[in-house]
Amino acid sequence: MALFFPNISNFSVDMEATQSLGRNESLAKIEIALLSVIFFSASVLNTGLLLVLWKRRKQVSRMRVFVLHLCLADLVVAFFQICPQLIWDITDRFIGPDALCRAIKYLQIVGMFASTYMIVAMTIDRYQAICNPMVTFQRKRTRWNVPVCVAWAIALVGSIPQIFIFSRFEIAPGVFDCWAQFIQPWGLKTYVTWTTLVIFVLPILTVIVCQVRICRAVQINLYIKTHQGREATVANPLPSRASSVTGVSKARIKTVKMTVVIVVAYIVCWAPFFTVQLWSVWDVNAPIETATFTILMLLASLNSCANPCIYLLFSGQLPKKLVSFLCRRQSNMKDSAPEEATVVSTLYMSFKRLSDSR
């Protein structure tokens, strides 16, 4: 199963695989179960986070804008990538007209592009805030967030080839599916390799470069604050980059840490997926039908579940709510009536005698 190109388990460029249209039913049940859990979790978590951000829309910050659009991108992944694939696995074959086939394949890539490049835009924004704070401060506030618009533009434009690659195709007499045809023998390899480079490799390299420079800038900032102080800085000024980061706040460092965790989660979720896809097209002996291949490809969508959890943890929402809940429970126990305490004590002693007798 693949999310942005044909089901590899049944795919063959020369259509020789159409002679055997059966599927592994036990493996299909695993796919359906995992996709159901992932779809439910991603839709609930991202919808909940979207409502939280909407309630706080008056407290606008650049980071919250990026998180809002990352949440929207993850919802696109949930409803237009995971959900159609789940229905597809249940029905075994694509059911719908040619226009629906092309639209679904287009939207599947839009979600992947948007989620990836929103993380890139977020990282570049943190790089500007830490390494070039004066440029960020002097930048005029506009109605449109340019990095966010660029990320969505890349997603919408970069996904257009999907419309022309996929179509409702007759894979066997009387059997239709949402399929793609590639030029032999290099068409499929080129497509998968190019998609991996554009959606995974290049964005990750960009993010790593920005994060390294951010860490370097924060290190210089900590060195100045710890070992030199303000007077020494004035007496022996360092290069412009060092002087520009002397005011790095704890809030900015916290957002940088959150960005790093989001990037790491993205790499952990999607690296196995793209590795498996490349392996499946470059190695004719790849064990495509195994459960390991299928699970690795399916777990990539867990990234849409991880992003809202990461934001809530770093914003302090989940810990605060958990602590308040536990405190209320503890206070209720302390303020309970003596009769309730007696009942609890009696039950405990009865259970202890029963366990000792055994």
Coordinates of C-alpha atoms in Angstrom, one line a residue:
M1 CA 0.0 0.0 0.0
A2 CA 1.3 3.5 -0.9
L3 CA -0.3 6.8 -0.1
F4 CA 0.8 8.9 -3.0
F5 CA 1.3 6.4 -5.8
P6 CA -0.4 3.1 -6.8
N7 CA -0.7 0.2 -4.4
I8 CA 2.7 -1.3 -4.8
S9 CA 1.4 -4.7 -3.7
N10 CA -0.6 -5.0 -6.9
F11 CA 1.4 -2.7 -9.2
S12 CA 3.4 -3.6 -12.3
V13 CA 4.3 -1.2 -15.0
D14 CA 3.8 -3.8 -17.7
M15 CA 0.5 -4.9 -16.2
E16 CA 1.7 -8.5 -15.7
A17 CA 0.5 -8.3 -12.1
T18 CA -3.1 -7.9 -13.2
Q19 CA -3.2 -11.7 -13.8
S20 CA -3.4 -12.1 -10.0
L21 CA -5.9 -9.6 -8.5
G22 CA -6.2 -11.2 -5.1
R23 CA -4.9 -9.7 -1.9
N24 CA -3.7 -10.8 1.5
E25 CA -6.8 -10.5 3.6
S26 CA -5.0 -10.8 7.0
L27 CA -2.7 -8.0 5.9
A28 CA -5.6 -6.0 4.7
K29 CA -7.3 -6.3 8.1
I30 CA -4.1 -5.0 9.7
E31 CA -4.1 -2.0 7.3
I32 CA -7.7 -1.2 8.0
A33 CA -7.3 -1.5 11.8
L34 CA -4.2 0.8 11.9
L35 CA -5.6 3.3 9.5
S36 CA -8.9 3.5 11.5
V37 CA -7.0 4.3 14.7
I38 CA -4.7 6.8 13.0
F39 CA -7.6 8.6 11.3
F40 CA -9.6 8.8 14.5
S41 CA -6.7 10.1 16.5
A42 CA -5.5 12.6 13.9
S43 CA -8.9 14.0 13.3
V44 CA -9.8 14.4 17.0
L45 CA -6.5 15.8 18.1
N46 CA -6.1 18.3 15.3
T47 CA -9.8 19.4 15.5
G48 CA -9.4 19.9 19.3
L49 CA -6.2 21.9 18.8
L50 CA -7.9 24.0 16.1
L51 CA -10.7 24.9 18.5
V52 CA -8.2 25.8 21.2
L53 CA -6.3 28.1 18.8
W54 CA -9.5 29.6 17.5
K55 CA -10.7 30.5 21.0
R56 CA -7.3 32.3 21.5
R57 CA -7.4 34.0 18.1
K58 CA -7.0 37.4 19.7
Q59 CA -3.7 36.4 21.2
V60 CA -2.0 36.3 17.8
S61 CA 1.7 35.3 17.6
R62 CA 3.8 34.1 14.7
M63 CA 4.3 30.7 16.2
R64 CA 0.6 30.1 16.8
V65 CA -0.1 31.1 13.1
F66 CA 2.4 28.4 12.0
V67 CA 0.9 25.8 14.4
L68 CA -2.6 26.7 13.2
H69 CA -1.7 26.1 9.5
L70 CA 0.2 23.0 10.4
C71 CA -2.9 21.8 12.1
L72 CA -4.9 22.5 9.0
A73 CA -2.4 20.6 6.9
D74 CA -2.6 17.6 9.2
L75 CA -6.4 17.7 8.9
V76 CA -6.0 17.6 5.1
V77 CA -3.8 14.6 5.6
A78 CA -6.4 12.9 7.8
F79 CA -9.5 13.6 5.7
F80 CA -8.1 13.5 2.2
Q81 CA -5.2 11.0 2.5
I82 CA -5.8 8.6 5.4
C83 CA -9.6 8.4 5.1
P84 CA -9.7 7.7 1.3
Q85 CA -7.0 5.1 1.7
L86 CA -9.0 3.5 4.5
I87 CA -12.1 3.3 2.4
W88 CA -10.0 2.0 -0.5
D89 CA -8.6 -0.8 1.7
I90 CA -12.1 -1.7 2.8
T91 CA -13.5 -1.9 -0.7
D92 CA -10.3 -3.4 -2.2
R93 CA -10.8 -1.5 -5.4
F94 CA -11.4 2.2 -6.0
I95 CA -15.1 3.0 -6.4
G96 CA -15.8 6.2 -8.1
P97 CA -15.5 8.2 -11.4
D98 CA -12.3 9.3 -13.0
A99 CA -12.6 12.9 -11.7
L100 CA -12.8 11.6 -8.1
C101 CA -9.7 9.4 -8.6
R102 CA -7.6 12.3 -9.8
A103 CA -8.9 14.6 -7.1
I104 CA -8.1 12.2 -4.3
K105 CA -4.6 11.6 -5.6
Y106 CA -4.1 15.3 -5.9
L107 CA -5.3 16.1 -2.3
Q108 CA -3.2 13.2 -0.9
I109 CA 0.0 14.9 -2.1
V110 CA -1.3 18.4 -1.1
G111 CA -1.5 17.3 2.5
M112 CA 2.0 15.8 2.5
F113 CA 3.5 18.9 0.8
A114 CA 1.7 21.3 3.1
S115 CA 2.6 19.5 6.3
T116 CA 6.3 19.2 5.2
Y117 CA 6.8 22.8 4.0
M118 CA 4.9 24.3 6.9
I119 CA 7.5 22.7 9.2
V120 CA 10.2 24.2 6.9
A121 CA 8.6 27.6 7.0
M122 CA 8.3 27.4 10.8
T123 CA 12.0 26.5 11.1
I124 CA 13.1 29.3 8.8
D125 CA 11.0 31.7 10.9
R126 CA 12.7 30.6 14.1
Y127 CA 16.1 31.0 12.3
Q128 CA 15.2 34.6 11.4
A129 CA 14.0 35.3 15.0
I130 CA 17.1 33.9 16.6
C131 CA 19.9 34.7 14.2
N132 CA 18.5 37.9 12.6
P133 CA 16.2 39.5 15.2
M134 CA 16.6 43.0 14.0
V135 CA 15.4 42.1 10.5
T136 CA 12.4 40.3 12.0
F137 CA 11.7 43.4 14.3
Q138 CA 11.9 45.9 11.4
R139 CA 9.7 43.8 9.2
K140 CA 6.3 45.4 8.7
R141 CA 3.3 43.5 9.9
T142 CA 1.3 42.4 6.9
R143 CA -2.2 41.0 6.6
W144 CA -0.8 37.8 5.0
N145 CA 1.9 35.6 6.5
V146 CA 4.2 35.2 3.5
P147 CA 6.0 32.0 4.6
V148 CA 2.6 30.3 5.2
C149 CA 1.3 31.4 1.8
V150 CA 4.5 30.1 0.1
A151 CA 4.1 26.8 1.9
W152 CA 0.5 26.4 0.7
A153 CA 1.4 27.6 -2.8
I154 CA 4.2 24.9 -3.1
A155 CA 1.7 22.3 -1.9
L156 CA -1.1 23.3 -4.4
V157 CA 1.3 23.7 -7.4
G158 CA 3.6 20.8 -6.6
S159 CA 0.7 18.4 -6.5
I160 CA -0.6 19.2 -10.0
P161 CA 1.2 16.4 -11.7
Q162 CA -0.9 13.9 -9.8
I163 CA -3.9 14.9 -11.8
F164 CA -2.3 13.8 -15.0
I165 CA -0.4 10.7 -13.7
F166 CA -3.4 9.0 -12.1
S167 CA -6.7 8.0 -13.7
R168 CA -9.5 5.4 -13.5
F169 CA -7.9 2.6 -15.4
E170 CA -9.0 -0.9 -16.4
I171 CA -6.4 -3.2 -14.9
A172 CA -8.2 -6.3 -16.0
P173 CA -11.3 -7.1 -18.1
G174 CA -14.2 -5.5 -16.2
V175 CA -12.0 -4.5 -13.2
F176 CA -11.2 -0.8 -12.7
D177 CA -9.0 1.0 -10.2
C178 CA -7.3 4.3 -9.6
W179 CA -4.1 3.6 -11.4
A180 CA -1.0 5.2 -13.0
Q181 CA 1.0 4.3 -16.0
F182 CA 4.7 4.9 -16.2
I183 CA 7.2 4.7 -19.1
Q184 CA 9.2 1.5 -18.8
P185 CA 11.6 0.9 -17.2
W186 CA 12.5 4.1 -15.5
G187 CA 9.2 5.9 -15.1
L188 CA 8.1 4.6 -11.7
K189 CA 11.7 4.9 -10.3
T190 CA 12.0 8.5 -11.4
Y191 CA 8.6 9.4 -10.0
V192 CA 9.2 7.9 -6.6
T193 CA 12.8 9.2 -6.4
W194 CA 11.7 12.7 -7.4
T195 CA 8.8 12.8 -4.9
T196 CA 11.1 11.6 -2.1
L197 CA 13.7 14.3 -2.9
V198 CA 11.1 17.1 -3.1
I199 CA 8.9 16.1 -0.1
F200 CA 11.5 14.6 2.3
V201 CA 15.2 15.0 1.4
L202 CA 15.4 18.7 0.4
P203 CA 13.1 20.0 3.2
I204 CA 15.0 17.9 5.8
L205 CA 18.4 19.3 4.6
T206 CA 17.0 22.8 4.8
V207 CA 15.7 22.3 8.3
I208 CA 18.9 20.7 9.5
V209 CA 21.0 23.6 8.2
C210 CA 18.7 26.1 10.0
Q211 CA 18.7 24.2 13.2
V212 CA 22.5 23.9 13.3
R213 CA 22.8 27.7 12.8
I214 CA 20.1 28.3 15.5
C215 CA 22.0 26.1 18.0
R216 CA 25.2 27.9 17.1
A217 CA 23.6 31.3 17.7
V218 CA 22.1 30.2 21.0
Q219 CA 25.5 28.8 22.1
I220 CA 27.1 32.1 21.4
N221 CA 24.3 33.9 23.3
L222 CA 24.8 31.7 26.4
Y223 CA 28.6 32.2 26.2
I224 CA 28.2 36.0 26.2
K225 CA 25.7 36.0 29.1
T226 CA 27.7 33.5 31.2
H227 CA 31.3 34.5 30.8
Q228 CA 31.5 38.1 29.6
G229 CA 28.5 40.1 30.7
R230 CA 27.3 43.4 29.3
E231 CA 30.4 45.5 30.1
A232 CA 32.8 43.0 28.5
T233 CA 30.6 42.8 25.5
V234 CA 30.8 46.6 25.0
A235 CA 34.6 46.6 25.5
N236 CA 35.3 43.6 23.2
P237 CA 32.5 43.4 20.7
L238 CA 32.0 40.1 18.9
P239 CA 30.9 39.7 15.3
S240 CA 27.5 41.0 14.3
R241 CA 25.8 37.6 14.6
A242 CA 27.0 37.2 18.2
S243 CA 25.8 40.6 19.2
S244 CA 22.5 40.0 17.5
V245 CA 21.6 37.1 19.7
T246 CA 22.5 38.6 23.1
G247 CA 18.8 39.1 23.7
V248 CA 17.5 35.6 23.0
S249 CA 14.6 35.1 25.4
K250 CA 13.5 31.9 27.1
A251 CA 10.3 32.0 25.1
R252 CA 12.1 32.0 21.8
I253 CA 14.4 29.2 23.0
K254 CA 11.2 27.2 24.0
T255 CA 9.7 27.7 20.6
V256 CA 13.0 26.5 19.0
K257 CA 12.9 23.4 21.2
M258 CA 9.4 22.7 20.1
T259 CA 10.4 23.1 16.5
V260 CA 13.2 20.7 16.9
V261 CA 10.9 18.1 18.5
I262 CA 8.4 18.5 15.6
V263 CA 11.2 18.0 13.0
V264 CA 12.5 14.9 14.8
A265 CA 9.0 13.5 15.0
Y266 CA 8.6 14.1 11.2
I267 CA 11.9 12.4 10.4
V268 CA 11.1 9.4 12.7
C269 CA 7.6 8.9 11.1
W270 CA 8.4 9.5 7.4
A271 CA 12.0 8.2 7.0
P272 CA 10.9 4.5 7.1
F273 CA 8.1 5.3 4.7
F274 CA 10.3 6.9 2.0
T275 CA 13.0 4.3 2.6
V276 CA 10.5 1.5 2.0
Q277 CA 9.1 3.2 -1.1
L278 CA 12.6 3.6 -2.7
W279 CA 13.4 0.0 -1.8
S280 CA 10.3 -1.3 -3.4
V281 CA 10.9 0.4 -6.8
W282 CA 14.7 0.0 -7.0
D283 CA 14.9 -3.6 -5.8
V284 CA 12.8 -6.2 -7.7
N285 CA 13.2 -8.7 -4.9
A286 CA 11.9 -6.3 -2.2
P287 CA 9.5 -8.2 0.2
I288 CA 6.6 -5.9 -0.5
E289 CA 3.8 -8.2 0.7
T290 CA 5.2 -8.6 4.2
A291 CA 3.5 -7.0 7.2
T292 CA 6.7 -5.1 8.1
F293 CA 6.6 -3.1 4.8
T294 CA 2.9 -2.4 5.3
I295 CA 3.2 -1.2 8.9
L296 CA 6.2 1.0 8.2
M297 CA 4.3 2.8 5.4
L298 CA 1.1 3.1 7.5
L299 CA 2.9 4.5 10.6
A300 CA 4.1 7.5 8.6
S301 CA 0.6 9.0 9.1
L302 CA 1.2 9.1 12.8
N303 CA 3.0 12.3 12.3
S304 CA -0.4 14.0 12.0
C305 CA -1.2 12.7 15.4
A306 CA 2.2 13.7 17.0
N307 CA 2.2 17.4 16.0
P308 CA -0.8 18.6 18.1
C309 CA 0.4 16.6 21.1
I310 CA 3.9 18.2 20.8
Y311 CA 2.3 21.7 20.7
L312 CA 0.0 21.0 23.7
L313 CA 2.9 19.6 25.7
F314 CA 5.2 22.6 25.1
S315 CA 2.4 25.1 25.6
G316 CA 1.7 23.6 29.0
Q317 CA -2.0 22.7 28.3
L318 CA -1.9 19.0 28.9
P319 CA 0.3 19.1 32.1
K320 CA -1.8 21.9 33.6
K321 CA -5.1 20.2 32.9
L322 CA -3.7 16.9 34.2
V323 CA -2.4 18.6 37.4
S324 CA -5.6 20.5 38.0
F325 CA -7.6 17.3 37.5
L326 CA -5.5 15.4 40.0
C327 CA -5.6 18.3 42.5
R328 CA -9.4 18.3 42.3
R329 CA -9.5 14.6 42.9
Q330 CA -7.2 14.9 45.9
S331 CA -9.2 17.8 47.4
N332 CA -12.5 15.9 46.9
M333 CA -11.0 12.9 48.8
K334 CA -9.8 15.1 51.7
D335 CA -13.2 16.9 51.9
S336 CA -15.2 13.6 51.7
A337 CA -17.5 12.7 54.5
P338 CA -16.3 10.5 57.4
E339 CA -18.8 7.8 56.4
E340 CA -17.2 7.5 53.0
A341 CA -13.7 7.2 54.6
T342 CA -15.1 4.4 56.9
V343 CA -16.5 2.6 53.9
V344 CA -13.2 2.8 52.0
S345 CA -11.3 1.6 55.1
T346 CA -13.7 -1.4 55.6
L347 CA -13.4 -2.4 52.0
Y348 CA -9.6 -2.3 52.1
M349 CA -9.5 -4.4 55.3
S350 CA -11.8 -7.0 53.8
F351 CA -9.8 -7.2 50.6
K352 CA -6.6 -7.6 52.7
R353 CA -8.1 -10.5 54.8
L354 CA -9.2 -12.2 51.6
S355 CA -5.8 -12.0 50.0
D356 CA -4.1 -13.2 53.2
S357 CA -6.4 -16.2 53.4
R358 CA -5.5 -17.2 49.8

